[in-house]
Amino acid sequence: MENFEPEIIAFCCHYCAYTAADMAGSKRLSYPTNVKIIRVPCTGKVDALHIMSAFEKGADGVYVAGCLEGDCHFKNGNTRAAQRVAHVQKILQDLGWDTQRLAMMNMSAGMGEVFARTACEFTEKIKQLGPSPVKQMNTDSYRQTQR
Amino acid sequence: MQKLKDIEHSETAHTHVLVIGGGVGGIRATLDLAESRRNVILIDSAYSIGGLMTSLDRTFPTNNCDLCTVSPHLSENTRQVYLNLMPMTRLKALTGEAGRFTATLVTEPRYIDMEKCTACGECYKHFPDIVRFTPGLDPRAPTCMRYPQATPYAFSIDMEKMADITALQKICKADAIFPEDRQQIKTVEVASVILSMGAELFDPSGLTHFGAGKFDNVVTGLQYERIMSASGPFEGDLIRVSDKKRPRKVAWIQCVGSRGINKGDVPYCSSVCCMVSLKEAMVTKERFAETIETTIFYMDMRTFGKDYELFLNRAKTDYGIRMIRSRPHTITEDPETKNISITYALEEKALQMTEEFDMVVLSTGFRVPGSSVELARQLGIELNIHDFVKTDPFNSVVTSRPGVYVCGVAQSPKDIPETMVQASAAAGMAASNLTAAVDIPEEDNGFIPEKDVSTQPLRIGVFICDCGLEIGGLLDMDKMVEFAGCQTDVLVSRAVGHGCSSESMNLIEESIRTNDLNRVVIGGCSPRTHETKFQDLLRRAGLNKYLVEIVNLRDQDAWAHLGHPKEALNKAFQLLRAGICGVRKSRPLMDQFLPMNPNALVVGGGVTGMTAALQLADQGIKVYLVEKNSTLGGLAKSIRRTIEGEDVGVFMSRLTDQVSTHKNIMVLANSIIVDHSGVPGRFKTGLQTGPRMNYMQIDHGVTIFATGALPNRPDAYGLGLHENIVTQLELDVLIEDYPEKIKKMTQMVMIQCAGSREPGNPNCSRVCCQAAVKNALRAKTLNPDIEIYVFYRDMRTYGFQEDYYRQARNMGIQFIRFSLENKPEVWVENDRISVFAHDIILDRKIQIETSCLALSTGMTADDETTEDMAMMFHLPRTSDHFFLEDHVKLRPVDMSVRGIFVAGTARSPKNIQESITEAHAAACRAQALLAKKEINLGAAVAKVDSSKCAACLICVRACPFSIPFINEDGYSQIDPAKCQGCGVCVADCPAKAIQLFAYEDDQILAKIEGLLGGLN
Amino acid sequence: MITAEQKPLKEIIDSISPYEKIFLVGCNECVTVCAAGGRKEVGLLASVLRLHYLKQGRTIEIKEITLERQCDPEYVEELASEIHRTEAVLSMACGCGVQTLAGRYRETPVFPAVNTLFMGASEAQGIWAERCQGCGDCLLGLTGGICPVARCSKHLLNGPCGGTSHGKCEIAPDVDCAWCLIWERLKALGLEKRYEEIMEAKDWRSAGGGGPRKIVRKDLLL
């Protein structure tokens, strides 16, 4: 697994984490290219189905990054997101996956450093966990299904 | 291309504001006025607007390219129906009075017919060594376009240099060359005038000792910016002029021509140069090579702006930029290598040092050009001793002539954020001389009807912006274009230089039309900043504005992955594919509108809040002014004098009277905010007010936060141990109210940066150096025999405050420097105060016994208040708990939540005049929003598919705003006018019967597929 | 409403393990409302199953369909044209739906993906509690609107047993004693006298003791 470069999807709230990611960029704070962002208006919009879909399509890790607790632009979307993340973690556990492949994070718009740091840390963790179980088992058939 | 409207025959005389100077300040003022539906005429003597900022490579503190940040603002101009843009025009005379001026304008010939010119660039192609604006480095040629995003997008001809006009006419396919063009003079009726002429940067070639203009490798800061700029002479490559090689050692010399009394010097401080040099040094390491050694020779490091101290710390620790406190006296050139030797002395070592550098950058400050002095003479406005426009002591945008206002560097040296603040303030003041806003029907926006794309097959166009070199410098443009071109349904894939420039925008628009595109992907910067601009582009091209997808290749790829071009390119491919997949699923959508509530809520009854409230109330807006204390006044009540000697008390009591008696202001003292809801333009805020804490609810369209800051009282230097150990605020009162006490004193010691610029509170409080100088001067004037010692780390008497600093030194006040590692110690024994400190020059400990010790403690954020407000109003804060504005450079008083503004010390420490200016700015921005009768809520609303709805009530319960309900047909219904667009109901619906427009599930799934599909 | 919850994943997987072409059928009625088998849960389970097969290196073809109501033949008929394309059906409806499907499509094995639990009501978002056992002889008029058959652990009809303590049932501290609730309600209604009336032994034939039940509305027969 020396050269394993995980695919990581980050669902980021427009009001905080997405802005924090822009902030990280404007401060030229580096983080791994593995992390790719999908912008959502609020993490409360992130459906369990989206997270599952990301894993199905080959994501090795997924995280949902919303506003700090109590700071949600829409009152409680971020806490709803955290509940859903926990629910999907339970599903992953039933499937025999490491639940650390999915995480909920909180940061404010000004926290460019936090965005960069958590992106690094999460990528590092996924690297340790190795490729997603769907890829580990049988890469050939995985390729086939993705076609 | 902008079609200039004929303003001569305007029937509504005196409904215009004239803005002179199209730099960022002038543009901001113009846009603010146009946004609040006032007619504006913007004139600039240059052939396109943009000013000084557009020739800088990048600007602090975000260190991004200016062209990209300012160009949306510039092009915004071209679509504003309230705007007349007149380049190559100057003011000849202004007669009349405030509200009824007649201005005589002179427009120089362009020799190009703007109606015909298509900006094809053919004329420029035939003069290949020209076009770019490279002062001092490149000869300028007959046709000029200053920078790629120039507005208006047109060329001009320098007739004097043009020998053969017929040759040029032949080249022009549009037949736009117009040699008969003549100077035109017209008069316009205006109600107010805003001056934003800016200033020049000092040309040091007249100085004998720095080698400017003599040595190839000595350049000014502006020349260095041009060298680094993508649109500069070396196309963004940092190389030496002498041998075209990359320098390994670069030095900056600060205060060249500034803070001096010698020949060619000006005595004032230009305020921005320290940050500029830090930025240039950081960008040098970042963009060209970390190994380039960067050294800054400076006198005092003046990083006094919001979070600028953190910027300085980052420059030192993260970038390893070397700082030497010295003013070099000799600079020589090695005739062989053309390297530059700098000889300098260090204050801690009594010896002379010489060091060789590959390149030396002279950090030069602002100078008032002769043309501004002449303009002032014509206008009959007073200038200060440095020839900057003199302004009211408590209103920095009001000149000596009523109805004439000023903003930006024309008033005093300042950076971009402060210029923006002053510009908005000036716009607000200028608008107050006008009658009501002018209504121009929305239908006049010039948009063609939207094309029906529902039955068309997908026709996608992908346009990838190189953003100067911001994107193209790291990511391979050709490969990205090729990759995008191979994706399904992509008909057009191409690179566009500076995608947000008018040239590229026109090119994209043209491509949409000619290729009959119905979906567009823009690879560029963040949708947060540029989505609206490209949405407008689609509308102009006849497409629904929601059929565009912005792929963030800059902020979230190129910028974040410097040094990893290969990985970043792969990421770019994935992001592009996600964008293309996403746009395939996009649908035309309609925006939702609601009527605007016309009232304003101002939180905080200090000088800032009161000023903002008064400004709005004078414009006929009903203002609720909420103050938690029982009386108005805030921190300014405890200030007696400004550094200029103005009586703050008199000003404050007049202001308080005006506010308390104003018919449009409802002062709610003893009031606290307890709840908040609603959408921008229709807020509801609950208060508990009065001695009985009665609950009341306010409906308002906008909110201004002016909650102030707290005087810092650190547990340091014996504060609180002795009655004569005081803060500068307390000393101010002591001097004013108890002068006899000062007269009895024999010594006075001041310690700067008490409790700031150190771990725990790393930022600079900005106001303390001026407070110390102010109090020292007053004490010395009261008691000429008193010995005053000021212990400082860097004296930050920016701008004209430098005059007072110099005066203090001339009066014998001793300034002794200390370092963070060697702070003074204070001993209190037997009622006697002693200060022990290390004197750097003497290199030994000194002891001063003093009658009075004044600590410059500055201010800290009102953490409790900003935290409460941030929670309730969903506002971001900085790490030191001040409010964080939407854009630190370009939108300094706007918060990220639309309709919410911030001003004064709630945003960052500042003095009373600066707070007042910011109050005016926030009021102006708020008023611009209130001038709209309707508020656009966007299209991101949730909609229920009744055929799928099981009426399970989950959405009804889950909605944070209780908007869904089960209608009489038995299905959930969501009122689009009330929906806030969070999408919680969508993610919770067990029947998947709800979709959030603009973020539909199939779009999100398509993006996931795009990011990951076909991998491995 | 009929309530259900998803079966343990292992059981679902075991039941369909021989097959690689599956119809996963949800129901837009009760199981949607109790978030056990609506469109959303169908999507999630499909995703989970695909992930499981992927991990095993197998492929599975899952067709997701959510019927308006799986317990009505007309809605179930919607599958008819495509049922031959599948090897097995996994139903996320209650037992009624599963049986309707199984009865209609006799050639195809039908497996339940949920356990049907009880007839319940929603106490709050995400919480459903048993309220009715369908005994066929409703007593609620006598018991202040609280059903002793469904809510008393022992289905007692004449007051609480000795296991009641501070209003809670002895089986678990978070279960209310139905008879305490009934008493409080009757008191509040001023109908304490009802409590003293002895209820006769219940005839459990109508509760299913007499075999499978059926309702026939002759006026509606076509």
Coordinates of N, CA, C and O in Angstrom, one line a residue, chain B residues 717 748-754 769 772 788-795 814-818 822-825 835-839 846-848 853-854 856:
Chain B
Y717 N 2.7 44.7 33.9 CA 3.4 45.9 34.2 C 2.8 46.6 35.4 O 2.7 47.8 35.5
M748 N 7.6 60.7 33.3 CA 6.5 59.8 32.9 C 7.0 58.8 32.0 O 7.9 59.0 31.1
V749 N 6.6 57.5 32.2 CA 7.0 56.4 31.4 C 5.8 55.8 30.7 O 4.7 55.7 31.3
M750 N 6.0 55.5 29.4 CA 4.9 54.8 28.7 C 5.5 53.4 28.2 O 6.6 53.4 27.8
I751 N 4.7 52.4 28.3 CA 5.1 51.1 27.7 C 4.0 50.7 26.7 O 2.8 50.6 27.0
Q752 N 4.5 50.6 25.5 CA 3.6 50.2 24.3 C 3.4 48.7 24.3 O 4.1 47.9 24.9
C753 N 2.4 48.3 23.5 CA 2.1 46.9 23.3 C 1.9 46.1 24.6 O 2.2 44.9 24.7
A754 N 1.3 46.8 25.6 CA 1.0 46.1 26.9 C -0.2 45.2 26.6 O -1.3 45.7 26.4
C769 N -0.1 53.5 19.7 CA 1.0 54.4 19.4 C 0.6 55.8 19.3 O 1.2 56.7 19.8
A772 N -0.3 57.2 22.7 CA 0.9 57.5 23.5 C 1.5 58.8 23.0 O 1.9 59.7 23.9
I788 N 9.8 62.4 29.6 CA 8.9 61.3 29.2 C 9.7 60.3 28.4 O 10.5 60.6 27.5
Y789 N 9.6 59.0 28.8 CA 10.2 57.9 28.1 C 9.1 57.0 27.6 O 8.2 56.6 28.3
V790 N 9.2 56.7 26.3 CA 8.2 55.8 25.7 C 9.0 54.5 25.3 O 9.9 54.5 24.4
F791 N 8.6 53.4 25.9 CA 9.2 52.1 25.5 C 8.3 51.5 24.5 O 7.1 51.3 24.7
Y792 N 8.9 51.2 23.3 CA 8.1 50.7 22.2 C 8.8 49.6 21.5 O 10.0 49.3 21.7
R793 N 8.0 48.9 20.7 CA 8.6 47.8 19.9 C 8.7 48.2 18.4 O 9.7 48.0 17.8
D794 N 7.6 48.8 17.9 CA 7.7 49.5 16.6 C 6.7 50.6 16.8 O 5.6 50.4 17.2
M795 N 7.2 51.8 16.4 CA 6.2 53.0 16.5 C 5.3 52.9 15.3 O 5.8 53.0 14.1
Q814 N 11.7 60.8 24.9 CA 12.7 59.7 24.6 C 11.9 58.5 24.1 O 11.0 58.0 24.9
F815 N 12.3 57.9 23.0 CA 11.6 56.7 22.6 C 12.7 55.6 22.7 O 13.8 55.7 22.1
I816 N 12.4 54.6 23.5 CA 13.4 53.5 23.7 C 12.8 52.2 23.3 O 11.7 51.8 23.7
R817 N 13.5 51.5 22.4 CA 13.0 50.3 21.9 C 13.2 49.1 22.8 O 14.3 49.0 23.4
F818 N 12.3 48.1 22.8 CA 12.5 46.9 23.5 C 12.0 45.8 22.6 O 11.3 46.0 21.6
N822 N 12.8 40.8 25.7 CA 13.4 41.6 26.7 C 12.5 42.7 27.1 O 12.8 43.9 26.9
K823 N 11.3 42.3 27.7 CA 10.3 43.4 28.0 C 10.7 44.1 29.3 O 11.4 43.6 30.1
P824 N 10.4 45.4 29.4 CA 10.6 46.1 30.6 C 10.0 45.5 31.8 O 9.0 44.8 31.7
E825 N 10.5 45.7 33.0 CA 9.9 45.3 34.2 C 9.5 46.4 35.1 O 10.3 47.5 35.1
V835 N 10.9 51.6 36.5 CA 10.9 50.7 35.3 C 12.3 50.3 35.0 O 13.2 51.2 34.9
F836 N 12.5 49.0 34.9 CA 13.8 48.5 34.5 C 13.7 48.0 33.0 O 12.8 47.3 32.7
A837 N 14.7 48.3 32.2 CA 14.6 47.9 30.9 C 16.0 47.7 30.3 O 17.0 48.3 30.8
H838 N 16.1 46.9 29.2 CA 17.3 46.7 28.5 C 17.4 47.8 27.4 O 16.5 47.8 26.5
D839 N 18.4 48.6 27.4 CA 18.5 49.6 26.3 C 19.4 48.9 25.2 O 20.5 48.5 25.4
I846 N 18.8 49.7 32.1 CA 18.6 51.0 32.6 C 17.4 51.0 33.6 O 16.6 50.1 33.6
Q847 N 17.5 52.0 34.6 CA 16.4 52.1 35.5 C 15.8 53.5 35.5 O 16.6 54.4 35.5
I848 N 14.5 53.6 35.4 CA 13.9 54.9 35.4 C 12.9 54.9 36.5 O 12.0 54.1 36.5
L853 N 3.2 55.9 35.2 CA 3.5 54.9 34.2 C 2.2 54.7 33.4 O 1.1 54.4 34.0
A854 N 2.2 55.0 32.1 CA 1.0 54.9 31.3 C 1.2 53.6 30.4 O 2.2 53.6 29.7
S856 N 0.1 51.3 27.3 CA -0.7 51.3 26.1 C -1.3 50.0 25.9 O -0.7 49.1 25.3

